[in-house]
Amino acid sequence: MIGSGAEYLYGLIVELMGKQRVYGIESPSYEKIEKVYRAYGAAYELLPLAADGIDGAALAATRADILHLTPYRSFPSGITASASKRHDYVRWSKKPGRFLVEDDFESEFSVSSKPAETLFSLSPYDNVIYVNTFSKTISPALRVGYMVLPEKLLGPFREILGFYSCTVPTFEQFVLAELISGGDFERHINRVRRAKRKELAGGN
């Protein structure tokens, strides 16, 4: 699903999943995440971050049905969820009715030779909503975000939100499609990652 930026997609998530659910949000986190949930009248809990992701006790005690996570690099703390914490999130989500929103902003620029697996790829429960944008990989001026839904939510999305028109101009979609299908986008990502690795190597 394509929309004009991450904040717009957050709103669609609340409309799709319902404001009667409780949403768990990392604390601290990108301030607009909390503002969107508040603006839509959704109930939410702030879950404190530890060194490797959401604090284990807070995760076990939360009343949330849905966790909104930024496992690659939470802002403003810079905390990255460890591999074991990612598996904790997936295990937490196996209870029926629970979902994960994976906000994967900027993960394409990971300098690791083996980037961490996404929650979307790890979960066997078909319950991860994957969100990302092109604002970091291409330009902040390009207001294009995308959301990959689990298969079980495709029907409800069409039923509840299928009347919406896409908020991203068709021309911009065609340009992005050409960049991706032609391999230019992947080459650009690889160039930036190589440059970042050189920077890190030079700083050691």
PDB file of C-alpha atoms in Angstrom:
ATOM      1  CA  MET A   1       0.000   0.000   0.000  1.00  0.00           C
ATOM      2  CA  ILE A   2       1.493   3.346  -1.048  1.00  0.00           C
ATOM      3  CA  GLY A   3       0.892   6.664   0.701  1.00  0.00           C
ATOM      4  CA  SER A   4       2.354  10.136   1.116  1.00  0.00           C
ATOM      5  CA  GLY A   5       4.732   9.500   3.988  1.00  0.00           C
ATOM      6  CA  ALA A   6       4.933   7.419   7.150  1.00  0.00           C
ATOM      7  CA  GLU A   7       2.596   9.598   9.226  1.00  0.00           C
ATOM      8  CA  TYR A   8      -0.193   9.098   6.673  1.00  0.00           C
ATOM      9  CA  LEU A   9       0.344   5.337   6.823  1.00  0.00           C
ATOM     10  CA  TYR A  10       0.255   5.356  10.650  1.00  0.00           C
ATOM     11  CA  GLY A  11      -3.209   6.891  10.380  1.00  0.00           C
ATOM     12  CA  LEU A  12      -4.327   4.172   7.974  1.00  0.00           C
ATOM     13  CA  ILE A  13      -3.125   1.550  10.454  1.00  0.00           C
ATOM     14  CA  VAL A  14      -5.345   3.004  13.197  1.00  0.00           C
ATOM     15  CA  GLU A  15      -8.314   3.174  10.820  1.00  0.00           C
ATOM     16  CA  LEU A  16      -7.704  -0.422   9.749  1.00  0.00           C
ATOM     17  CA  MET A  17      -7.018  -1.970  13.155  1.00  0.00           C
ATOM     18  CA  GLY A  18      -9.373   0.226  15.197  1.00  0.00           C
ATOM     19  CA  LYS A  19      -8.841   2.826  17.897  1.00  0.00           C
ATOM     20  CA  GLN A  20     -10.368   0.528  20.528  1.00  0.00           C
ATOM     21  CA  ARG A  21      -7.179  -1.539  20.509  1.00  0.00           C
ATOM     22  CA  VAL A  22      -4.220  -0.658  22.725  1.00  0.00           C
ATOM     23  CA  TYR A  23      -1.030   0.262  20.851  1.00  0.00           C
ATOM     24  CA  GLY A  24       2.381  -0.154  22.479  1.00  0.00           C
ATOM     25  CA  ILE A  25       4.924   2.539  21.561  1.00  0.00           C
ATOM     26  CA  GLU A  26       8.628   2.648  22.330  1.00  0.00           C
ATOM     27  CA  SER A  27       9.633   5.306  24.847  1.00  0.00           C
ATOM     28  CA  PRO A  28      11.352   7.438  23.763  1.00  0.00           C
ATOM     29  CA  SER A  29      10.361   7.260  20.098  1.00  0.00           C
ATOM     30  CA  TYR A  30       9.868   9.473  17.054  1.00  0.00           C
ATOM     31  CA  GLU A  31       7.416  12.045  18.448  1.00  0.00           C
ATOM     32  CA  LYS A  32       5.019  11.934  15.496  1.00  0.00           C
ATOM     33  CA  ILE A  33       4.195   8.275  16.163  1.00  0.00           C
ATOM     34  CA  GLU A  34       2.587   9.115  19.497  1.00  0.00           C
ATOM     35  CA  LYS A  35       0.983  12.265  18.062  1.00  0.00           C
ATOM     36  CA  VAL A  36      -0.736  10.306  15.286  1.00  0.00           C
ATOM     37  CA  TYR A  37      -2.179   7.732  17.684  1.00  0.00           C
ATOM     38  CA  ARG A  38      -3.358  10.517  19.988  1.00  0.00           C
ATOM     39  CA  ALA A  39      -4.884  12.477  17.105  1.00  0.00           C
ATOM     40  CA  TYR A  40      -6.888   9.416  16.042  1.00  0.00           C
ATOM     41  CA  GLY A  41      -8.111   8.844  19.588  1.00  0.00           C
ATOM     42  CA  ALA A  42      -6.371   5.496  19.924  1.00  0.00           C
ATOM     43  CA  ALA A  43      -5.415   4.076  23.297  1.00  0.00           C
ATOM     44  CA  TYR A  44      -1.678   3.553  23.688  1.00  0.00           C
ATOM     45  CA  GLU A  45       1.012   2.707  26.240  1.00  0.00           C
ATOM     46  CA  LEU A  46       4.573   4.021  26.335  1.00  0.00           C
ATOM     47  CA  LEU A  47       6.991   1.121  26.774  1.00  0.00           C
ATOM     48  CA  PRO A  48      10.483   2.018  28.062  1.00  0.00           C
ATOM     49  CA  LEU A  49      13.497   1.019  26.022  1.00  0.00           C
ATOM     50  CA  ALA A  50      16.424  -0.900  27.454  1.00  0.00           C
ATOM     51  CA  ALA A  51      19.817  -1.260  25.749  1.00  0.00           C
ATOM     52  CA  ASP A  52      18.547  -3.836  23.235  1.00  0.00           C
ATOM     53  CA  GLY A  53      14.905  -2.853  22.675  1.00  0.00           C
ATOM     54  CA  ILE A  54      11.744  -2.661  24.763  1.00  0.00           C
ATOM     55  CA  ASP A  55      12.375  -3.577  28.392  1.00  0.00           C
ATOM     56  CA  GLY A  56      11.459  -7.235  28.965  1.00  0.00           C
ATOM     57  CA  ALA A  57       9.305  -6.602  32.042  1.00  0.00           C
ATOM     58  CA  ALA A  58       7.395  -3.845  30.241  1.00  0.00           C
ATOM     59  CA  LEU A  59       6.845  -6.116  27.253  1.00  0.00           C
ATOM     60  CA  ALA A  60       5.508  -8.905  29.466  1.00  0.00           C
ATOM     61  CA  ALA A  61       3.184  -6.559  31.391  1.00  0.00           C
ATOM     62  CA  THR A  62       1.782  -4.446  28.553  1.00  0.00           C
ATOM     63  CA  ARG A  63      -1.944  -4.452  27.779  1.00  0.00           C
ATOM     64  CA  ALA A  64      -1.154  -3.683  24.139  1.00  0.00           C
ATOM     65  CA  ASP A  65      -2.598  -5.694  21.273  1.00  0.00           C
ATOM     66  CA  ILE A  66      -0.277  -4.066  18.727  1.00  0.00           C
ATOM     67  CA  LEU A  67       3.365  -3.002  19.099  1.00  0.00           C
ATOM     68  CA  HIS A  68       4.724  -0.153  16.964  1.00  0.00           C
ATOM     69  CA  LEU A  69       8.449  -0.904  16.709  1.00  0.00           C
ATOM     70  CA  THR A  70      11.533   0.653  15.128  1.00  0.00           C
ATOM     71  CA  PRO A  71      13.916  -2.299  15.541  1.00  0.00           C
ATOM     72  CA  TYR A  72      16.640  -1.121  13.161  1.00  0.00           C
ATOM     73  CA  ARG A  73      17.390   2.166  14.939  1.00  0.00           C
ATOM     74  CA  SER A  74      14.942   3.809  17.299  1.00  0.00           C
ATOM     75  CA  PHE A  75      14.888   7.616  17.220  1.00  0.00           C
ATOM     76  CA  PRO A  76      16.088   9.585  19.159  1.00  0.00           C
ATOM     77  CA  SER A  77      17.829   6.947  21.309  1.00  0.00           C
ATOM     78  CA  GLY A  78      19.663   5.200  18.452  1.00  0.00           C
ATOM     79  CA  ILE A  79      18.900   1.826  20.061  1.00  0.00           C
ATOM     80  CA  THR A  80      18.874  -1.190  17.760  1.00  0.00           C
ATOM     81  CA  ALA A  81      16.912  -4.278  18.766  1.00  0.00           C
ATOM     82  CA  SER A  82      19.167  -7.285  19.247  1.00  0.00           C
ATOM     83  CA  ALA A  83      18.498 -10.559  17.428  1.00  0.00           C
ATOM     84  CA  SER A  84      17.161 -12.127  20.645  1.00  0.00           C
ATOM     85  CA  LYS A  85      14.882  -9.129  21.257  1.00  0.00           C
ATOM     86  CA  ARG A  86      13.469  -9.423  17.740  1.00  0.00           C
ATOM     87  CA  HIS A  87      12.607 -13.029  18.503  1.00  0.00           C
ATOM     88  CA  ASP A  88      11.043 -11.869  21.787  1.00  0.00           C
ATOM     89  CA  TYR A  89       8.798  -9.510  19.811  1.00  0.00           C
ATOM     90  CA  VAL A  90       7.767 -12.322  17.481  1.00  0.00           C
ATOM     91  CA  ARG A  91       7.066 -14.673  20.406  1.00  0.00           C
ATOM     92  CA  TRP A  92       5.012 -11.945  22.099  1.00  0.00           C
ATOM     93  CA  SER A  93       2.933 -11.576  18.945  1.00  0.00           C
ATOM     94  CA  LYS A  94       1.955 -15.244  18.623  1.00  0.00           C
ATOM     95  CA  LYS A  95      -1.106 -14.780  20.859  1.00  0.00           C
ATOM     96  CA  PRO A  96      -4.202 -14.528  18.625  1.00  0.00           C
ATOM     97  CA  GLY A  97      -5.215 -10.963  17.828  1.00  0.00           C
ATOM     98  CA  ARG A  98      -1.764  -9.455  18.344  1.00  0.00           C
ATOM     99  CA  PHE A  99       0.123  -7.595  15.610  1.00  0.00           C
ATOM    100  CA  LEU A 100       3.499  -5.902  15.100  1.00  0.00           C
ATOM    101  CA  VAL A 101       4.013  -2.665  13.168  1.00  0.00           C
ATOM    102  CA  GLU A 102       7.610  -2.724  11.934  1.00  0.00           C
ATOM    103  CA  ASP A 103       8.799   0.785  11.116  1.00  0.00           C
ATOM    104  CA  ASP A 104      12.015   0.003   9.217  1.00  0.00           C
ATOM    105  CA  PHE A 105      13.181   3.550   8.411  1.00  0.00           C
ATOM    106  CA  GLU A 106      16.797   3.850   7.182  1.00  0.00           C
ATOM    107  CA  SER A 107      17.599   0.147   7.523  1.00  0.00           C
ATOM    108  CA  GLU A 108      18.767   0.003   3.892  1.00  0.00           C
ATOM    109  CA  PHE A 109      21.907   1.893   4.946  1.00  0.00           C
ATOM    110  CA  SER A 110      23.023  -0.683   7.478  1.00  0.00           C
ATOM    111  CA  VAL A 111      26.794  -1.138   7.167  1.00  0.00           C
ATOM    112  CA  SER A 112      26.646  -4.682   8.486  1.00  0.00           C
ATOM    113  CA  SER A 113      27.724  -7.315   5.984  1.00  0.00           C
ATOM    114  CA  LYS A 114      24.703  -9.338   7.118  1.00  0.00           C
ATOM    115  CA  PRO A 115      21.809  -6.960   7.887  1.00  0.00           C
ATOM    116  CA  ALA A 116      19.482  -7.997  10.720  1.00  0.00           C
ATOM    117  CA  GLU A 117      16.410  -9.912   9.664  1.00  0.00           C
ATOM    118  CA  THR A 118      13.182  -7.947   9.629  1.00  0.00           C
ATOM    119  CA  LEU A 119      10.340  -8.919  11.928  1.00  0.00           C
ATOM    120  CA  PHE A 120       8.283  -9.315   8.747  1.00  0.00           C
ATOM    121  CA  SER A 121      10.634 -12.084   7.564  1.00  0.00           C
ATOM    122  CA  LEU A 122      11.025 -13.674  11.006  1.00  0.00           C
ATOM    123  CA  SER A 123       7.384 -14.021  11.979  1.00  0.00           C
ATOM    124  CA  PRO A 124       5.532 -17.198  10.962  1.00  0.00           C
ATOM    125  CA  TYR A 125       2.225 -15.757  12.193  1.00  0.00           C
ATOM    126  CA  ASP A 126       1.259 -13.490   9.259  1.00  0.00           C
ATOM    127  CA  ASN A 127       0.830 -10.567  11.657  1.00  0.00           C
ATOM    128  CA  VAL A 128       3.544  -7.991  10.840  1.00  0.00           C
ATOM    129  CA  ILE A 129       2.707  -4.704   9.120  1.00  0.00           C
ATOM    130  CA  TYR A 130       5.917  -3.474   7.474  1.00  0.00           C
ATOM    131  CA  VAL A 131       6.320   0.293   6.959  1.00  0.00           C
ATOM    132  CA  ASN A 132       9.121   2.214   5.221  1.00  0.00           C
ATOM    133  CA  THR A 133       9.655   5.335   3.114  1.00  0.00           C
ATOM    134  CA  PHE A 134      12.016   6.716   0.467  1.00  0.00           C
ATOM    135  CA  SER A 135      12.724   9.957   2.361  1.00  0.00           C
ATOM    136  CA  LYS A 136      16.163   8.792   3.534  1.00  0.00           C
ATOM    137  CA  THR A 137      17.165   6.566   0.631  1.00  0.00           C
ATOM    138  CA  ILE A 138      16.249   9.092  -2.076  1.00  0.00           C
ATOM    139  CA  SER A 139      15.139  12.479  -0.718  1.00  0.00           C
ATOM    140  CA  PRO A 140      12.997  13.979   2.084  1.00  0.00           C
ATOM    141  CA  ALA A 141      11.235  15.953  -0.663  1.00  0.00           C
ATOM    142  CA  LEU A 142       9.846  12.695  -2.045  1.00  0.00           C
ATOM    143  CA  ARG A 143       6.767  12.090   0.090  1.00  0.00           C
ATOM    144  CA  VAL A 144       6.351   8.395  -0.631  1.00  0.00           C
ATOM    145  CA  GLY A 145       5.908   5.703   1.959  1.00  0.00           C
ATOM    146  CA  TYR A 146       4.799   2.112   1.603  1.00  0.00           C
ATOM    147  CA  MET A 147       3.174  -0.480   3.816  1.00  0.00           C
ATOM    148  CA  VAL A 148       3.295  -4.240   3.307  1.00  0.00           C
ATOM    149  CA  LEU A 149       0.316  -5.928   4.945  1.00  0.00           C
ATOM    150  CA  PRO A 150       0.058  -9.508   6.165  1.00  0.00           C
ATOM    151  CA  GLU A 151      -2.177 -11.537   3.882  1.00  0.00           C
ATOM    152  CA  LYS A 152      -4.881 -11.859   6.536  1.00  0.00           C
ATOM    153  CA  LEU A 153      -5.384  -8.061   6.508  1.00  0.00           C
ATOM    154  CA  LEU A 154      -5.786  -7.619   2.748  1.00  0.00           C
ATOM    155  CA  GLY A 155      -9.511  -8.330   2.799  1.00  0.00           C
ATOM    156  CA  PRO A 156     -10.236  -6.045   5.777  1.00  0.00           C
ATOM    157  CA  PHE A 157      -8.116  -3.292   4.198  1.00  0.00           C
ATOM    158  CA  ARG A 158     -10.112  -3.403   0.963  1.00  0.00           C
ATOM    159  CA  GLU A 159     -13.389  -3.488   2.887  1.00  0.00           C
ATOM    160  CA  ILE A 160     -12.599  -0.658   5.318  1.00  0.00           C
ATOM    161  CA  LEU A 161     -10.205   1.572   3.358  1.00  0.00           C
ATOM    162  CA  GLY A 162     -10.514   0.496  -0.259  1.00  0.00           C
ATOM    163  CA  PHE A 163     -12.447   3.654  -1.138  1.00  0.00           C
ATOM    164  CA  TYR A 164      -9.381   5.877  -0.601  1.00  0.00           C
ATOM    165  CA  SER A 165      -7.556   7.205  -3.652  1.00  0.00           C
ATOM    166  CA  CYS A 166      -3.773   6.884  -3.619  1.00  0.00           C
ATOM    167  CA  THR A 167      -2.151  10.054  -2.272  1.00  0.00           C
ATOM    168  CA  VAL A 168       1.042   9.646  -4.333  1.00  0.00           C
ATOM    169  CA  PRO A 169       0.977  11.018  -7.916  1.00  0.00           C
ATOM    170  CA  THR A 170       1.141   8.360 -10.607  1.00  0.00           C
ATOM    171  CA  PHE A 171       4.181  10.016 -12.228  1.00  0.00           C
ATOM    172  CA  GLU A 172       6.236   9.646  -9.026  1.00  0.00           C
ATOM    173  CA  GLN A 173       5.182   6.012  -8.761  1.00  0.00           C
ATOM    174  CA  PHE A 174       6.341   5.324 -12.331  1.00  0.00           C
ATOM    175  CA  VAL A 175       9.707   7.020 -11.688  1.00  0.00           C
ATOM    176  CA  LEU A 176      10.261   4.942  -8.543  1.00  0.00           C
ATOM    177  CA  ALA A 177       9.202   1.766 -10.335  1.00  0.00           C
ATOM    178  CA  GLU A 178      11.735   2.470 -13.081  1.00  0.00           C
ATOM    179  CA  LEU A 179      14.523   3.134 -10.559  1.00  0.00           C
ATOM    180  CA  ILE A 180      13.802  -0.133  -8.776  1.00  0.00           C
ATOM    181  CA  SER A 181      13.178  -2.390 -11.768  1.00  0.00           C
ATOM    182  CA  GLY A 182      16.215  -1.020 -13.638  1.00  0.00           C
ATOM    183  CA  GLY A 183      18.553  -1.709 -10.712  1.00  0.00           C
ATOM    184  CA  ASP A 184      19.517   1.961 -10.201  1.00  0.00           C
ATOM    185  CA  PHE A 185      17.976   2.101  -6.727  1.00  0.00           C
ATOM    186  CA  GLU A 186      19.902  -0.964  -5.544  1.00  0.00           C
ATOM    187  CA  ARG A 187      23.157   0.401  -6.989  1.00  0.00           C
ATOM    188  CA  HIS A 188      22.565   3.709  -5.208  1.00  0.00           C
ATOM    189  CA  ILE A 189      22.003   1.920  -1.880  1.00  0.00           C
ATOM    190  CA  ASN A 190      25.162  -0.138  -2.338  1.00  0.00           C
ATOM    191  CA  ARG A 191      27.226   2.995  -3.148  1.00  0.00           C
ATOM    192  CA  VAL A 192      26.038   4.723   0.019  1.00  0.00           C
ATOM    193  CA  ARG A 193      26.723   1.640   2.141  1.00  0.00           C
ATOM    194  CA  ARG A 194      30.266   1.350   0.730  1.00  0.00           C
ATOM    195  CA  ALA A 195      30.892   5.025   1.469  1.00  0.00           C
ATOM    196  CA  LYS A 196      29.653   4.604   5.029  1.00  0.00           C
ATOM    197  CA  ARG A 197      31.896   1.592   5.554  1.00  0.00           C
ATOM    198  CA  LYS A 198      34.897   3.623   4.332  1.00  0.00           C
ATOM    199  CA  GLU A 199      33.980   6.439   6.722  1.00  0.00           C
ATOM    200  CA  LEU A 200      33.849   4.017   9.650  1.00  0.00           C
ATOM    201  CA  ALA A 201      37.114   2.376   8.637  1.00  0.00           C
ATOM    202  CA  GLY A 202      38.791   5.769   8.386  1.00  0.00           C
ATOM    203  CA  GLY A 203      37.611   6.716  11.840  1.00  0.00           C
ATOM    204  CA  ASN A 204      39.206   3.661  13.492  1.00  0.00           C
TER     205      ASN A 204
END
